Amino acid sequence: MIKLPFFNRKRRIDLQPSTLKLENIPGHVAIIMDGNGRWAKKRGLPRIAGHKEGMTTVRRIVKAANRIDVKVLTLYAFSKENWKRPQAEVDFLMKLPKEFLTTYLPELIEENVKVQTIGDFEGLPSFTKEAIREAMEQTKHNDGLILNFALNYGGRYELVHAVQSMMKDISDKKLQMEDIDETCISRYLYTEKLADPDLIIRTSGEHRLSNFLLWQSAYSELWFTEVLWPDFDELLFEQAVSDFQNRKRRYGGI
């Protein structure tokens, strides 16, 4: 049995022993962290306050995932479409990776977490890229949980980028048309070295993928909650994993 404690410095409760089965923990969990702005609005705060609070939730869930031996945790942090938001909010969101990694990098190193990212990395501001590069360098030898941030990411953009790369390799005679199959396509995606997500969680009551891991989610189990991301906690994370463990994954079979 597993017991997951609360790590939020603002509150702490005693959890009952977990009912999670150790033999069926999802290897790759991906989360659409939605509802930061609505969380702030409900409290009469600016939207950026919700994003700030959401950062502490990331810390809690990273710890929870690591303690139950999830191998990969992919967090949808900033989408290609998010550039359409007000400039002040975009500027704040671009500073969050640096603030999070600067604050919690020693803790991530201690927890044996390896930081990675997927998305259009070169399209990010220089200070964001610098913080991510530093975190990746400092954690590159860690062999525990892979904390994978989806930044400046879009599922359709990823597929277009993959097709362009394949066409270039065909033109350069590095790839033959007849070699293209599902395995081949997967090698051209940002997630080429990662297993597809077993479980995708979305907070805030929305029931859609919002252009997230479109190819990789073909057989992912989906789990939705009305809870806004800043209020998402270890108990809910454990509930999502427990529900996953009780589902039957047939992959089109019987």
PDB file of C-alpha atoms in Angstrom, residues 29-217:
ATOM      1  CA  VAL A  29       0.818  10.471 -17.282  1.00  0.00           C
ATOM      2  CA  ALA A  30       0.062  13.680 -19.189  1.00  0.00           C
ATOM      3  CA  ILE A  31      -1.884  16.574 -17.700  1.00  0.00           C
ATOM      4  CA  ILE A  32      -3.729  19.487 -19.298  1.00  0.00           C
ATOM      5  CA  MET A  33      -3.394  22.006 -16.485  1.00  0.00           C
ATOM      6  CA  ASP A  34      -6.532  24.059 -17.042  1.00  0.00           C
ATOM      7  CA  GLY A  35      -8.418  26.579 -14.921  1.00  0.00           C
ATOM      8  CA  ASN A  36      -5.779  28.922 -13.525  1.00  0.00           C
ATOM      9  CA  GLY A  37      -7.524  32.040 -14.819  1.00  0.00           C
ATOM     10  CA  ARG A  38     -10.948  30.966 -13.550  1.00  0.00           C
ATOM     11  CA  TRP A  39      -9.461  30.121 -10.150  1.00  0.00           C
ATOM     12  CA  ALA A  40      -8.128  33.686  -9.894  1.00  0.00           C
ATOM     13  CA  LYS A  41     -11.347  35.272 -11.170  1.00  0.00           C
ATOM     14  CA  LYS A  42     -13.415  33.467  -8.517  1.00  0.00           C
ATOM     15  CA  ARG A  43     -11.235  35.150  -5.905  1.00  0.00           C
ATOM     16  CA  GLY A  44     -11.228  38.595  -7.484  1.00  0.00           C
ATOM     17  CA  LEU A  45      -7.553  38.249  -8.412  1.00  0.00           C
ATOM     18  CA  PRO A  46      -5.732  38.893 -11.703  1.00  0.00           C
ATOM     19  CA  ARG A  47      -5.319  35.872 -13.965  1.00  0.00           C
ATOM     20  CA  ILE A  48      -1.592  35.756 -13.334  1.00  0.00           C
ATOM     21  CA  ALA A  49      -2.313  34.962  -9.671  1.00  0.00           C
ATOM     22  CA  GLY A  50      -3.898  31.732 -10.839  1.00  0.00           C
ATOM     23  CA  HIS A  51      -0.844  30.840 -12.904  1.00  0.00           C
ATOM     24  CA  LYS A  52       1.374  31.564  -9.904  1.00  0.00           C
ATOM     25  CA  GLU A  53      -0.708  29.298  -7.674  1.00  0.00           C
ATOM     26  CA  GLY A  54      -0.720  26.647 -10.375  1.00  0.00           C
ATOM     27  CA  MET A  55       3.051  26.498 -10.105  1.00  0.00           C
ATOM     28  CA  THR A  56       2.791  25.213  -6.529  1.00  0.00           C
ATOM     29  CA  THR A  57       0.381  22.539  -7.761  1.00  0.00           C
ATOM     30  CA  VAL A  58       3.007  21.409 -10.271  1.00  0.00           C
ATOM     31  CA  ARG A  59       5.442  20.892  -7.410  1.00  0.00           C
ATOM     32  CA  ARG A  60       2.941  18.797  -5.437  1.00  0.00           C
ATOM     33  CA  ILE A  61       1.968  16.600  -8.376  1.00  0.00           C
ATOM     34  CA  VAL A  62       5.584  16.035  -9.442  1.00  0.00           C
ATOM     35  CA  LYS A  63       6.281  14.712  -5.956  1.00  0.00           C
ATOM     36  CA  ALA A  64       3.154  12.567  -5.949  1.00  0.00           C
ATOM     37  CA  ALA A  65       3.944  11.070  -9.370  1.00  0.00           C
ATOM     38  CA  ASN A  66       7.538  10.393  -8.405  1.00  0.00           C
ATOM     39  CA  ARG A  67       6.581   8.611  -5.205  1.00  0.00           C
ATOM     40  CA  ILE A  68       4.299   6.122  -6.964  1.00  0.00           C
ATOM     41  CA  ASP A  69       6.945   5.467  -9.633  1.00  0.00           C
ATOM     42  CA  VAL A  70       5.363   7.128 -12.656  1.00  0.00           C
ATOM     43  CA  LYS A  71       8.100   7.143 -15.294  1.00  0.00           C
ATOM     44  CA  VAL A  72       7.059  10.221 -17.317  1.00  0.00           C
ATOM     45  CA  LEU A  73       4.925  13.217 -16.343  1.00  0.00           C
ATOM     46  CA  THR A  74       4.115  15.512 -19.274  1.00  0.00           C
ATOM     47  CA  LEU A  75       2.601  18.875 -18.365  1.00  0.00           C
ATOM     48  CA  TYR A  76       0.878  21.058 -20.971  1.00  0.00           C
ATOM     49  CA  ALA A  77       2.376  24.357 -19.864  1.00  0.00           C
ATOM     50  CA  PHE A  78       1.988  26.647 -22.890  1.00  0.00           C
ATOM     51  CA  SER A  79       0.339  25.919 -26.220  1.00  0.00           C
ATOM     52  CA  LYS A  80       0.880  27.426 -29.650  1.00  0.00           C
ATOM     53  CA  GLU A  81      -2.548  29.002 -29.296  1.00  0.00           C
ATOM     54  CA  ASN A  82      -1.673  30.668 -25.972  1.00  0.00           C
ATOM     55  CA  TRP A  83       0.236  33.404 -27.827  1.00  0.00           C
ATOM     56  CA  LYS A  84      -3.199  34.898 -28.592  1.00  0.00           C
ATOM     57  CA  ARG A  85      -3.665  35.851 -24.928  1.00  0.00           C
ATOM     58  CA  PRO A  86      -3.034  39.406 -23.640  1.00  0.00           C
ATOM     59  CA  GLN A  87       0.636  40.317 -23.889  1.00  0.00           C
ATOM     60  CA  ALA A  88       1.009  40.906 -20.146  1.00  0.00           C
ATOM     61  CA  GLU A  89      -0.267  37.386 -19.426  1.00  0.00           C
ATOM     62  CA  VAL A  90       1.983  35.843 -22.083  1.00  0.00           C
ATOM     63  CA  ASP A  91       4.991  37.678 -20.654  1.00  0.00           C
ATOM     64  CA  PHE A  92       4.187  36.338 -17.183  1.00  0.00           C
ATOM     65  CA  LEU A  93       3.729  32.788 -18.461  1.00  0.00           C
ATOM     66  CA  MET A  94       7.092  32.927 -20.200  1.00  0.00           C
ATOM     67  CA  LYS A  95       8.739  33.868 -16.901  1.00  0.00           C
ATOM     68  CA  LEU A  96       7.128  31.020 -14.957  1.00  0.00           C
ATOM     69  CA  PRO A  97       9.485  28.243 -16.172  1.00  0.00           C
ATOM     70  CA  LYS A  98      12.478  30.256 -14.963  1.00  0.00           C
ATOM     71  CA  GLU A  99      10.826  30.982 -11.616  1.00  0.00           C
ATOM     72  CA  PHE A 100       9.728  27.375 -11.127  1.00  0.00           C
ATOM     73  CA  LEU A 101      13.049  25.865 -12.112  1.00  0.00           C
ATOM     74  CA  THR A 102      15.116  28.400 -10.182  1.00  0.00           C
ATOM     75  CA  THR A 103      13.034  27.795  -7.060  1.00  0.00           C
ATOM     76  CA  TYR A 104      12.666  24.032  -7.234  1.00  0.00           C
ATOM     77  CA  LEU A 105      15.691  22.800  -9.211  1.00  0.00           C
ATOM     78  CA  PRO A 106      17.611  21.721  -6.074  1.00  0.00           C
ATOM     79  CA  GLU A 107      14.531  19.775  -4.988  1.00  0.00           C
ATOM     80  CA  LEU A 108      14.141  18.169  -8.432  1.00  0.00           C
ATOM     81  CA  ILE A 109      17.787  17.117  -8.363  1.00  0.00           C
ATOM     82  CA  GLU A 110      17.358  15.650  -4.884  1.00  0.00           C
ATOM     83  CA  GLU A 111      14.251  13.756  -6.068  1.00  0.00           C
ATOM     84  CA  ASN A 112      16.224  12.327  -9.043  1.00  0.00           C
ATOM     85  CA  VAL A 113      13.873  14.034 -11.541  1.00  0.00           C
ATOM     86  CA  LYS A 114      15.030  14.598 -15.110  1.00  0.00           C
ATOM     87  CA  VAL A 115      13.731  17.745 -16.838  1.00  0.00           C
ATOM     88  CA  GLN A 116      12.846  17.633 -20.538  1.00  0.00           C
ATOM     89  CA  THR A 117      10.686  19.664 -22.903  1.00  0.00           C
ATOM     90  CA  ILE A 118       8.711  19.181 -26.097  1.00  0.00           C
ATOM     91  CA  GLY A 119       7.459  21.824 -28.509  1.00  0.00           C
ATOM     92  CA  ASP A 120       8.863  24.592 -30.672  1.00  0.00           C
ATOM     93  CA  PHE A 121      11.768  25.369 -28.356  1.00  0.00           C
ATOM     94  CA  GLU A 122      13.398  27.955 -30.609  1.00  0.00           C
ATOM     95  CA  GLY A 123      10.213  30.024 -30.595  1.00  0.00           C
ATOM     96  CA  LEU A 124      10.541  30.694 -26.858  1.00  0.00           C
ATOM     97  CA  PRO A 125      12.144  33.853 -25.386  1.00  0.00           C
ATOM     98  CA  SER A 126      15.867  33.601 -24.676  1.00  0.00           C
ATOM     99  CA  PHE A 127      15.468  33.805 -20.890  1.00  0.00           C
ATOM    100  CA  THR A 128      12.947  30.939 -20.934  1.00  0.00           C
ATOM    101  CA  LYS A 129      15.258  28.790 -23.067  1.00  0.00           C
ATOM    102  CA  GLU A 130      18.211  29.584 -20.817  1.00  0.00           C
ATOM    103  CA  ALA A 131      16.366  28.427 -17.689  1.00  0.00           C
ATOM    104  CA  ILE A 132      15.210  25.219 -19.362  1.00  0.00           C
ATOM    105  CA  ARG A 133      18.661  24.435 -20.764  1.00  0.00           C
ATOM    106  CA  GLU A 134      20.180  24.907 -17.318  1.00  0.00           C
ATOM    107  CA  ALA A 135      17.613  22.589 -15.707  1.00  0.00           C
ATOM    108  CA  MET A 136      18.128  19.971 -18.408  1.00  0.00           C
ATOM    109  CA  GLU A 137      21.887  20.151 -17.994  1.00  0.00           C
ATOM    110  CA  GLN A 138      21.707  19.908 -14.201  1.00  0.00           C
ATOM    111  CA  THR A 139      19.352  16.896 -14.304  1.00  0.00           C
ATOM    112  CA  LYS A 140      20.593  15.052 -17.393  1.00  0.00           C
ATOM    113  CA  HIS A 141      22.157  12.215 -15.377  1.00  0.00           C
ATOM    114  CA  ASN A 142      19.071  11.672 -13.211  1.00  0.00           C
ATOM    115  CA  ASP A 143      17.277   8.425 -13.940  1.00  0.00           C
ATOM    116  CA  GLY A 144      14.022   8.857 -12.018  1.00  0.00           C
ATOM    117  CA  LEU A 145      10.822  10.563 -13.126  1.00  0.00           C
ATOM    118  CA  ILE A 146      11.038  12.440 -16.432  1.00  0.00           C
ATOM    119  CA  LEU A 147       9.336  15.817 -15.981  1.00  0.00           C
ATOM    120  CA  ASN A 148       8.414  16.755 -19.522  1.00  0.00           C
ATOM    121  CA  PHE A 149       7.131  20.300 -20.097  1.00  0.00           C
ATOM    122  CA  ALA A 150       5.092  20.879 -23.272  1.00  0.00           C
ATOM    123  CA  LEU A 151       6.043  24.486 -24.063  1.00  0.00           C
ATOM    124  CA  ASN A 152       5.059  26.342 -27.222  1.00  0.00           C
ATOM    125  CA  TYR A 153       3.506  23.032 -28.189  1.00  0.00           C
ATOM    126  CA  GLY A 154       0.677  22.130 -30.536  1.00  0.00           C
ATOM    127  CA  GLY A 155      -0.296  18.655 -31.691  1.00  0.00           C
ATOM    128  CA  ARG A 156      -1.073  19.713 -35.274  1.00  0.00           C
ATOM    129  CA  TYR A 157       2.120  21.770 -35.465  1.00  0.00           C
ATOM    130  CA  GLU A 158       4.049  18.715 -34.294  1.00  0.00           C
ATOM    131  CA  LEU A 159       2.526  16.566 -37.041  1.00  0.00           C
ATOM    132  CA  VAL A 160       3.223  19.187 -39.715  1.00  0.00           C
ATOM    133  CA  HIS A 161       6.812  19.440 -38.483  1.00  0.00           C
ATOM    134  CA  ALA A 162       7.125  15.631 -38.604  1.00  0.00           C
ATOM    135  CA  VAL A 163       5.804  15.466 -42.189  1.00  0.00           C
ATOM    136  CA  GLN A 164       8.184  18.221 -43.290  1.00  0.00           C
ATOM    137  CA  SER A 165      11.121  16.393 -41.712  1.00  0.00           C
ATOM    138  CA  MET A 166      10.142  13.117 -43.381  1.00  0.00           C
ATOM    139  CA  MET A 167       9.789  14.800 -46.780  1.00  0.00           C
ATOM    140  CA  LYS A 168      13.221  16.356 -46.396  1.00  0.00           C
ATOM    141  CA  ASP A 169      14.730  12.991 -45.509  1.00  0.00           C
ATOM    142  CA  ILE A 170      13.031  11.419 -48.530  1.00  0.00           C
ATOM    143  CA  SER A 171      14.440  14.199 -50.705  1.00  0.00           C
ATOM    144  CA  ASP A 172      17.899  13.593 -49.199  1.00  0.00           C
ATOM    145  CA  LYS A 173      17.432   9.839 -49.749  1.00  0.00           C
ATOM    146  CA  LYS A 174      17.700   9.151 -46.019  1.00  0.00           C
ATOM    147  CA  LEU A 175      14.185   7.694 -45.987  1.00  0.00           C
ATOM    148  CA  GLN A 176      12.219   5.609 -48.467  1.00  0.00           C
ATOM    149  CA  MET A 177       8.492   6.137 -49.008  1.00  0.00           C
ATOM    150  CA  GLU A 178       7.787   2.457 -48.360  1.00  0.00           C
ATOM    151  CA  ASP A 179       9.489   2.701 -44.959  1.00  0.00           C
ATOM    152  CA  ILE A 180       6.832   5.073 -43.616  1.00  0.00           C
ATOM    153  CA  ASP A 181       4.592   3.381 -41.076  1.00  0.00           C
ATOM    154  CA  GLU A 182       3.319   4.249 -37.598  1.00  0.00           C
ATOM    155  CA  THR A 183       6.660   3.435 -35.981  1.00  0.00           C
ATOM    156  CA  CYS A 184       8.469   5.606 -38.492  1.00  0.00           C
ATOM    157  CA  ILE A 185       6.132   8.556 -37.929  1.00  0.00           C
ATOM    158  CA  SER A 186       6.569   8.256 -34.163  1.00  0.00           C
ATOM    159  CA  ARG A 187      10.324   8.661 -34.595  1.00  0.00           C
ATOM    160  CA  TYR A 188       9.767  12.109 -36.120  1.00  0.00           C
ATOM    161  CA  LEU A 189       7.644  13.399 -33.248  1.00  0.00           C
ATOM    162  CA  TYR A 190       8.885  15.416 -30.271  1.00  0.00           C
ATOM    163  CA  THR A 191       8.117  12.391 -28.104  1.00  0.00           C
ATOM    164  CA  GLU A 192      10.253   9.987 -30.146  1.00  0.00           C
ATOM    165  CA  LYS A 193      12.081   8.697 -27.041  1.00  0.00           C
ATOM    166  CA  LEU A 194       8.995   8.526 -24.827  1.00  0.00           C
ATOM    167  CA  ALA A 195       6.217   5.973 -24.582  1.00  0.00           C
ATOM    168  CA  ASP A 196       2.738   7.211 -25.476  1.00  0.00           C
ATOM    169  CA  PRO A 197       0.754   8.489 -22.484  1.00  0.00           C
ATOM    170  CA  ASP A 198      -1.225   5.833 -20.678  1.00  0.00           C
ATOM    171  CA  LEU A 199      -3.363   8.387 -18.860  1.00  0.00           C
ATOM    172  CA  ILE A 200      -4.314  11.961 -19.781  1.00  0.00           C
ATOM    173  CA  ILE A 201      -5.823  14.134 -17.052  1.00  0.00           C
ATOM    174  CA  ARG A 202      -7.634  17.411 -17.692  1.00  0.00           C
ATOM    175  CA  THR A 203      -8.754  19.755 -14.952  1.00  0.00           C
ATOM    176  CA  SER A 204     -11.413  22.525 -14.877  1.00  0.00           C
ATOM    177  CA  GLY A 205     -14.381  20.652 -16.364  1.00  0.00           C
ATOM    178  CA  GLU A 206     -13.458  20.874 -20.051  1.00  0.00           C
ATOM    179  CA  HIS A 207     -13.727  17.621 -22.011  1.00  0.00           C
ATOM    180  CA  ARG A 208     -11.359  17.964 -24.936  1.00  0.00           C
ATOM    181  CA  LEU A 209      -7.677  17.488 -25.772  1.00  0.00           C
ATOM    182  CA  SER A 210      -7.111  21.048 -27.057  1.00  0.00           C
ATOM    183  CA  ASN A 211      -4.480  20.070 -29.612  1.00  0.00           C
ATOM    184  CA  PHE A 212      -2.454  18.078 -27.057  1.00  0.00           C
ATOM    185  CA  LEU A 213      -0.553  14.914 -28.043  1.00  0.00           C
ATOM    186  CA  LEU A 214      -2.977  14.139 -30.866  1.00  0.00           C
ATOM    187  CA  TRP A 215      -1.005  11.234 -32.359  1.00  0.00           C
ATOM    188  CA  GLN A 216       0.234   9.884 -29.041  1.00  0.00           C
ATOM    189  CA  SER A 217      -3.188   9.846 -27.348  1.00  0.00           C
TER     190      SER A 217
END
